[in-house]
GROMACS .gro file of C-alpha atoms in nm:
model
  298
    1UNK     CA    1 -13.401  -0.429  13.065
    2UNK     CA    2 -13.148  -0.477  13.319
    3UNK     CA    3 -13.109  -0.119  13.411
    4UNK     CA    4 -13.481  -0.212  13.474
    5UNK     CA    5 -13.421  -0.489  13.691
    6UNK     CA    6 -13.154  -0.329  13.883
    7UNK     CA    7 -13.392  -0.028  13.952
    8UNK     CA    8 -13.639  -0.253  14.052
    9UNK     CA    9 -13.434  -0.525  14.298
   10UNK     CA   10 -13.300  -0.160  14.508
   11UNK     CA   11 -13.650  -0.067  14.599
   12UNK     CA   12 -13.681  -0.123  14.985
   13UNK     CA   13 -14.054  -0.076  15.086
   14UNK     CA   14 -14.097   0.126  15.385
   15UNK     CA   15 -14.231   0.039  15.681
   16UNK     CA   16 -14.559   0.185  15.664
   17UNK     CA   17 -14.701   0.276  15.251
   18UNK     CA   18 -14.856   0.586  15.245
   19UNK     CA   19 -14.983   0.745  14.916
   20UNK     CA   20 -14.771   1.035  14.800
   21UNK     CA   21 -14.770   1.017  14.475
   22UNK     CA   22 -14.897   0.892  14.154
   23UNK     CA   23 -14.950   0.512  14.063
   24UNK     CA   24 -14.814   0.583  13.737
   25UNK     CA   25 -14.933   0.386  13.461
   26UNK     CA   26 -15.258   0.415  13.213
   27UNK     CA   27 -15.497   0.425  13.503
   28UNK     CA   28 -15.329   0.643  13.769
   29UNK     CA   29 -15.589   0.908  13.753
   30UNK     CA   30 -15.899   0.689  13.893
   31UNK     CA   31 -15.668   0.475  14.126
   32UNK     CA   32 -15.652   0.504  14.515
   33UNK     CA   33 -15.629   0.339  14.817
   34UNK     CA   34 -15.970   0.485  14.969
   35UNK     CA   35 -16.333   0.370  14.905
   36UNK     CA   36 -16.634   0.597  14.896
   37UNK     CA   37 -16.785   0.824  14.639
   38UNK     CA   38 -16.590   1.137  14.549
   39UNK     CA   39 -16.882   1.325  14.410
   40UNK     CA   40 -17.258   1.314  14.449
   41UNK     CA   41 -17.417   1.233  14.128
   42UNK     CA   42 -17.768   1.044  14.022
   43UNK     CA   43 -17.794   0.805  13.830
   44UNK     CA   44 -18.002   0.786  13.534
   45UNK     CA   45 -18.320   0.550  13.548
   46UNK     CA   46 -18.515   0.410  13.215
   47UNK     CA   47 -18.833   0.243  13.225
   48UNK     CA   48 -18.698  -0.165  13.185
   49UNK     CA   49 -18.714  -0.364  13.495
   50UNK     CA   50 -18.368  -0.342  13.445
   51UNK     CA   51 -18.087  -0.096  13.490
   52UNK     CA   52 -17.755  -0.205  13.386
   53UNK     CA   53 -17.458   0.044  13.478
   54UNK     CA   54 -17.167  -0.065  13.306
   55UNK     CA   55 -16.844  -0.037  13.041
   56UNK     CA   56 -16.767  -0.255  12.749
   57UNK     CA   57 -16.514  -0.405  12.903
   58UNK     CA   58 -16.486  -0.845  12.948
   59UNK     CA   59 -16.629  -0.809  13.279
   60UNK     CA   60 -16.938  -0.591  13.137
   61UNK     CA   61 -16.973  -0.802  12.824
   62UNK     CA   62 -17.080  -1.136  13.035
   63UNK     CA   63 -17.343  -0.862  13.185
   64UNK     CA   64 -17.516  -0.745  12.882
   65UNK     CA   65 -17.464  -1.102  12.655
   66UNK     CA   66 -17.644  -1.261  12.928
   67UNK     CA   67 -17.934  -0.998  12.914
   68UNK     CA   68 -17.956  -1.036  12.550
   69UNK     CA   69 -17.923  -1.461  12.573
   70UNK     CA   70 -18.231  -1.416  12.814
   71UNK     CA   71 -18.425  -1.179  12.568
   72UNK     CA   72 -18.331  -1.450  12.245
   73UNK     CA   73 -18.500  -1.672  12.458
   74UNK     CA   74 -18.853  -1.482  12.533
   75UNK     CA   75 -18.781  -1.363  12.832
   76UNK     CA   76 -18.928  -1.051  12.800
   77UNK     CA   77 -18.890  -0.973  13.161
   78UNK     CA   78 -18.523  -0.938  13.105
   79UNK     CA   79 -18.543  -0.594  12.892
   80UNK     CA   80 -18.261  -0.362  13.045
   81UNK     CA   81 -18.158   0.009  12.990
   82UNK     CA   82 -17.808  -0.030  12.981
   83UNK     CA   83 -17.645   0.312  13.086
   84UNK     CA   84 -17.288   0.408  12.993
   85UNK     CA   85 -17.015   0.449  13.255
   86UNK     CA   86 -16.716   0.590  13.227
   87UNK     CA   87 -16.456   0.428  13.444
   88UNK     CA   88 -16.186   0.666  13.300
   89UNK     CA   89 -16.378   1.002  13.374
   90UNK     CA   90 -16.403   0.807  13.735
   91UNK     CA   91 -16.815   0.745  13.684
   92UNK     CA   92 -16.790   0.485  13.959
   93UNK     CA   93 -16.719   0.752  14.202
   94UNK     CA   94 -17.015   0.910  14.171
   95UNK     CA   95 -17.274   0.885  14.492
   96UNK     CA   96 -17.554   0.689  14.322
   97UNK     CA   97 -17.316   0.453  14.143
   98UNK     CA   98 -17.138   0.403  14.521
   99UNK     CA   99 -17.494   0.336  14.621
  100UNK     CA  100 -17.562   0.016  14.410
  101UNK     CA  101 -17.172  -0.096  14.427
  102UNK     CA  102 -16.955   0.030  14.715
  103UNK     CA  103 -16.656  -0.146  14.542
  104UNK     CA  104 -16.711   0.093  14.271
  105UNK     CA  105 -16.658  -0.149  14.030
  106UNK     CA  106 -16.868  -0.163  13.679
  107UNK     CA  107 -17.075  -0.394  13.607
  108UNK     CA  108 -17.417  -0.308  13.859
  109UNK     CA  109 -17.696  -0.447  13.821
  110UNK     CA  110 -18.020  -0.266  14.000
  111UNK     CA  111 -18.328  -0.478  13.972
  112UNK     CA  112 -18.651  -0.271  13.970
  113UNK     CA  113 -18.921  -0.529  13.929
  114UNK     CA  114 -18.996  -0.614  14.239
  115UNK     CA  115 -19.146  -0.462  14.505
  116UNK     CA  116 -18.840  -0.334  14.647
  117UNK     CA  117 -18.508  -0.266  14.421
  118UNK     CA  118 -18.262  -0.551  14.436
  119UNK     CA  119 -17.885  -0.417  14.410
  120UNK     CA  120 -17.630  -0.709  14.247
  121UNK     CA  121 -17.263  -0.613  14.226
  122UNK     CA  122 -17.023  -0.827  14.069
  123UNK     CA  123 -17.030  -1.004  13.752
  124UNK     CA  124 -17.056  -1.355  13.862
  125UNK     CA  125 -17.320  -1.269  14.074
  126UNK     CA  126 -17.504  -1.111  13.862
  127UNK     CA  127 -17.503  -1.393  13.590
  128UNK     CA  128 -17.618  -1.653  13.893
  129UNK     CA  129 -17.898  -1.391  14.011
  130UNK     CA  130 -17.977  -1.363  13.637
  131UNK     CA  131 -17.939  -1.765  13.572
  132UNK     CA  132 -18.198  -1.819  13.887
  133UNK     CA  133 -18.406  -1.567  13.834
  134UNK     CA  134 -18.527  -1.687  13.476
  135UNK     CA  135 -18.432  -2.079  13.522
  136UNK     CA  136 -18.164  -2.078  13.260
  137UNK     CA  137 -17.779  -2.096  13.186
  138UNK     CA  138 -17.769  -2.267  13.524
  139UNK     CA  139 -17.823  -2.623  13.550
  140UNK     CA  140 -18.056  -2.698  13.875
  141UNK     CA  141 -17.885  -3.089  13.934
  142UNK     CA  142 -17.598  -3.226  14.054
  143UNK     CA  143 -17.310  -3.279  13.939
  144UNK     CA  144 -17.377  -3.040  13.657
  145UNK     CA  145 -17.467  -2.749  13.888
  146UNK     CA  146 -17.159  -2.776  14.099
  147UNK     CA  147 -16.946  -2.818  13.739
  148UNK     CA  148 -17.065  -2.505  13.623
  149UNK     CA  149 -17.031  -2.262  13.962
  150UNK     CA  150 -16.692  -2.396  13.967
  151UNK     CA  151 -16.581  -2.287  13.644
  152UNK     CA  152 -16.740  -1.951  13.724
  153UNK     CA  153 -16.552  -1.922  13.986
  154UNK     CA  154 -16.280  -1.984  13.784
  155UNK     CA  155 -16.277  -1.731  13.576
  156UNK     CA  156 -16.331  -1.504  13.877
  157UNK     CA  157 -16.008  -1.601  13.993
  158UNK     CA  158 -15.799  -1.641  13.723
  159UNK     CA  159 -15.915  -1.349  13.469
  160UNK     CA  160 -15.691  -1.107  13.751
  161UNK     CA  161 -15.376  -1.311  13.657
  162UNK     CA  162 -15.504  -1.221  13.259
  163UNK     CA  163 -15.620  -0.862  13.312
  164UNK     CA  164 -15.506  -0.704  13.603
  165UNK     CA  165 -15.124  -0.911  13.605
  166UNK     CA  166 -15.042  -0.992  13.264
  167UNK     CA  167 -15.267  -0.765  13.098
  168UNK     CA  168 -15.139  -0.451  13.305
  169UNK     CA  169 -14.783  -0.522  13.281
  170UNK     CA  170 -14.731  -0.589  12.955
  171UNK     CA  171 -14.957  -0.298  12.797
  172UNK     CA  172 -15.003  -0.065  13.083
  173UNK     CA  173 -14.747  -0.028  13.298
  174UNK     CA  174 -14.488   0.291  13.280
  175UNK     CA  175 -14.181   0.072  13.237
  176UNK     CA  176 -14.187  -0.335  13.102
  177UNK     CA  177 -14.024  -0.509  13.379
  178UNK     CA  178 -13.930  -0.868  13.266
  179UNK     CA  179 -14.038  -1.004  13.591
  180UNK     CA  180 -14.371  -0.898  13.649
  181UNK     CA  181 -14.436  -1.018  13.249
  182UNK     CA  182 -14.276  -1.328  13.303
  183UNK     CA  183 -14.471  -1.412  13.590
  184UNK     CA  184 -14.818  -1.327  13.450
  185UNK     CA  185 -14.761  -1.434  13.103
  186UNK     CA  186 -14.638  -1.776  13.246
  187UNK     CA  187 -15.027  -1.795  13.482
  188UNK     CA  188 -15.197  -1.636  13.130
  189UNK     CA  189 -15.071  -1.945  12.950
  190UNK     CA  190 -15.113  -2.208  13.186
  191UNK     CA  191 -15.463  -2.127  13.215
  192UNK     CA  192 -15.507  -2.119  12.865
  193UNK     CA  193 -15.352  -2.484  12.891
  194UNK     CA  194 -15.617  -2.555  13.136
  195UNK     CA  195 -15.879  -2.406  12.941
  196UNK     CA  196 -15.781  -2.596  12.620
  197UNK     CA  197 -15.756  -2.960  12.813
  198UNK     CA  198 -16.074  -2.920  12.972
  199UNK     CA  199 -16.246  -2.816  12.589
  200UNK     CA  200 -16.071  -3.158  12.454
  201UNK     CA  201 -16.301  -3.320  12.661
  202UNK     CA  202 -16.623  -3.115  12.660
  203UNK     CA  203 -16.799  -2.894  12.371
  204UNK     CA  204 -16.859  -2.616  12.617
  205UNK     CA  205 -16.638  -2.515  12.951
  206UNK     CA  206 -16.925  -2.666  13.244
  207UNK     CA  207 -17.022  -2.988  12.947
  208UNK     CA  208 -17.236  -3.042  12.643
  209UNK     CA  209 -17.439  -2.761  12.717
  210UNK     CA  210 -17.388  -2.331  12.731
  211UNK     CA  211 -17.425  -2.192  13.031
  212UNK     CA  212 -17.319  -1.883  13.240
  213UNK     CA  213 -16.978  -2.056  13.299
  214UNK     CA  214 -16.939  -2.004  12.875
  215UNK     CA  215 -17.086  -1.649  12.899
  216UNK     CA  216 -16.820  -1.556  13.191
  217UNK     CA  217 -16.532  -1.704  13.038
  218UNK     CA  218 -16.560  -1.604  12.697
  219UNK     CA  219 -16.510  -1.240  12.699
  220UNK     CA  220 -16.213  -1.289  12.905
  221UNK     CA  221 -16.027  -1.588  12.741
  222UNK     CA  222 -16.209  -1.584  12.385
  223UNK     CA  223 -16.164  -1.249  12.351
  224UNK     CA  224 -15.783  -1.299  12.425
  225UNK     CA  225 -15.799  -1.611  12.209
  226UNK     CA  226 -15.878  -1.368  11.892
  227UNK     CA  227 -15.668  -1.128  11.977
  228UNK     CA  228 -15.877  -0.865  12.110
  229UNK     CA  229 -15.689  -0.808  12.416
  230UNK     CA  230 -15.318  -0.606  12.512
  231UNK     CA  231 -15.186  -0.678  12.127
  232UNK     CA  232 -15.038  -0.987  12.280
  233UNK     CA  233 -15.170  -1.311  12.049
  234UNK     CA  234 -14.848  -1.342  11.905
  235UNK     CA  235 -14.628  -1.290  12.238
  236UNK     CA  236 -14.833  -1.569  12.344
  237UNK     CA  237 -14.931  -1.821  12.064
  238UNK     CA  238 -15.259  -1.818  12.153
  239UNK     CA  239 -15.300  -1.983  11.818
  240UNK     CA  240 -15.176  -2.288  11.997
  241UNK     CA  241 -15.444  -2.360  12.202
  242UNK     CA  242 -15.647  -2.516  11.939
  243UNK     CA  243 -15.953  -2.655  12.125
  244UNK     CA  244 -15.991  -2.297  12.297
  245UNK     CA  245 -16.000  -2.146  11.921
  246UNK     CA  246 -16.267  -2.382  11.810
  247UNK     CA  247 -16.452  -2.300  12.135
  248UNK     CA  248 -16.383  -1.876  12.071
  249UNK     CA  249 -16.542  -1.907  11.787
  250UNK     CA  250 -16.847  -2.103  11.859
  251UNK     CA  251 -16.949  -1.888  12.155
  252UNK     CA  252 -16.884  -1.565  11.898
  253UNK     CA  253 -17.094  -1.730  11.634
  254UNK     CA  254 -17.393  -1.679  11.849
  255UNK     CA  255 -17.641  -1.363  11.742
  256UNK     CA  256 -17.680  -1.272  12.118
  257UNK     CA  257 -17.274  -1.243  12.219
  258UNK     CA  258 -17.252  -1.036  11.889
  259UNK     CA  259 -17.536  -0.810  12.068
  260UNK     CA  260 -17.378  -0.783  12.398
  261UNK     CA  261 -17.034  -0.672  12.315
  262UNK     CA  262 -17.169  -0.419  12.134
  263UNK     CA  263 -17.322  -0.268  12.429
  264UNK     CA  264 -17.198  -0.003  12.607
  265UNK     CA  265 -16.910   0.024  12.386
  266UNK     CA  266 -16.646   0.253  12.351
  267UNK     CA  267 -16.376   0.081  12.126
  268UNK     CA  268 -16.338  -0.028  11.780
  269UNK     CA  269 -16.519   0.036  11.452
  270UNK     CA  270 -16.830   0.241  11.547
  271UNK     CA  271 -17.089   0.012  11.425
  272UNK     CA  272 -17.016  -0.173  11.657
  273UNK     CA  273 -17.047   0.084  11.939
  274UNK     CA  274 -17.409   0.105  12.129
  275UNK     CA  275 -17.301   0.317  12.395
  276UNK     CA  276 -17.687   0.329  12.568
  277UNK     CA  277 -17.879   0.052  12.476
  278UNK     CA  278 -18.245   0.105  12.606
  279UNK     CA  279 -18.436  -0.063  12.332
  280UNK     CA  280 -18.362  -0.387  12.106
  281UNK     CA  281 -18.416  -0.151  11.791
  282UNK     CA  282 -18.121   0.046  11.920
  283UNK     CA  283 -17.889  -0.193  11.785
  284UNK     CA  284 -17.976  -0.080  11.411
  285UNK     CA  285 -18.128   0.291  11.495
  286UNK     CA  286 -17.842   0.403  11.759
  287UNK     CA  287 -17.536   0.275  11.665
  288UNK     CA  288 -17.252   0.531  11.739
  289UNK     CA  289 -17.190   0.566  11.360
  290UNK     CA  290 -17.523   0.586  11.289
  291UNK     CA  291 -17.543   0.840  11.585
  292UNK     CA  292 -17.244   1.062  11.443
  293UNK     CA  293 -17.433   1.018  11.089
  294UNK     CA  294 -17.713   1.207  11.180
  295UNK     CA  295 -17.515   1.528  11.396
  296UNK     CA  296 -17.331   1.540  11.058
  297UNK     CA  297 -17.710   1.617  10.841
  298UNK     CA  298 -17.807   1.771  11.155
   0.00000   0.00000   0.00000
């Protein structure tokens, strides 16, 4: 660890950083410091008014358990084909992905029932497009509204520090540094703090009621509060954070989150994979182990 340190404190960054030569790490392959598509590529269309690009991942979760909140709730005009994209096989480099997102960055959202297609990019603005298009998640008066945009914008803020700091250097990264994991798992647990005080006080994160601010959160910091994230519960006691736990669970107890994590899937037991979801009958028909099943008879 100190040979680590040592390495790290005699790096002196040149004057001008050009890129000649790998990032290193799990994601080198896909990262670079240029935007644009690399390849021109189509992207699939279904028949929903909806057409969800995405990944399993926390930020793609809040995508497709919002969908699937909105479709518990009879809105039938949120049906979605929810295609599969595969950040790893660099997916979001492809022209007609670039097209909807130019920050080629899953989730995208392209809306196709209106009379012209509405692009949405970014998770949080896709759950308030989402929240204002059907009236829900989303409270329309103040103070509430402001209470739960701010918490959104919370989590836009702080899941980096989680996913992208802490996240990255303590699971990722070519070498553990004891800084960089330090610094991040320091930020990761004070906003777990701040998470847990504010759920002390309030039954859900914006007050007594669910809204997107829950459904953006919760993939992120309940997901890392049950241990689904960087093998790191222990590290960090998330245990601890008791009021956060109670919260986790409540959000997971719902039928709907259980739905959208399972979309576009790629991870963990294969029943709970739906890689493509472009029906709601596709949760018990297309199941990936359901899928590998049937090329097994086949």
């Amino acid at each position: 660890m100190e040979n680590e340190m040592s390495e790290a404190a005699e790096y002196n960054p040149p004057k001008i950083w050009t890129w000649n030569k790998p990032s290193g790490g799990a994601f080198a392959s896909i990262n670079r410091p240029i935007a644009g598509a690399t390849h021109e590529k189509e992207l699939p269309v279904g028949r929903h008014p909806f057409q969800l690009y995405s990944l399993g991942t926390p930020n793609g979760v809040k995508v497709t358990t919002m969908l699937e909140e909105l479709l518990a709730l009879g809105h039938s005009g949120a049906e979605y084909d929810a295609w599969l994209i595969k950040i790893g096989d660099g997916d979001q480099f492809a022209s007609g992905f670039v097209d909807i997102n130019p920050n080629s960055k899953i989730p995208a959202l392209l809306d196709r029932g209106g009379e012209k297609p509405v692009r949405v990019f970014e998770s949080a603005s896709i759950l308030m497009y989402l929240a204002e298009k059907f009236g829900t998640f989303l409270p329309t008066e103040q103070p509430a509204r402001a209470q739960c945009i701010s918490w959104l914008f919370w989590q836009m803020g702080s899941a980096p520090y989680l996913g992208g700091g802490f996240g990255h250097f303590y699971a990722y990264a070519p070498t553990k540094i004891e800084y960089a994991i330090d610094r991040f798992a320091m930020e990761v647990k004070r906003q777990l703090d701040v998470l847990d005080r504010r759920l002390a006080e309030s039954e859900y994160i914006a007050g007594s009621d669910y809204t997107i601010a829950d459904i953006a959160i919760w993939p992120w910091y309940g997901g890392f509060a049950k241990g689904w994230q960087y093998g790191a519960a222990e590290f960090l006691q998330v245990q601890d954070y008791k009021n956060v736990q109670r919260w986790a669970e409540q959000i997971y107890a719902r039928p709907a989150v259980k739905r959208g994590r399972m979309v576009n899937r790629m991870t963990g037991h294969p029943s709970e994979q739906l890689r493509e979801r472009h029906d709601a009958s596709d949760f018990e028909i297309r199941t990936q182990d359901k899928l590998t099943a049937a090329q097994v008879q086949n």
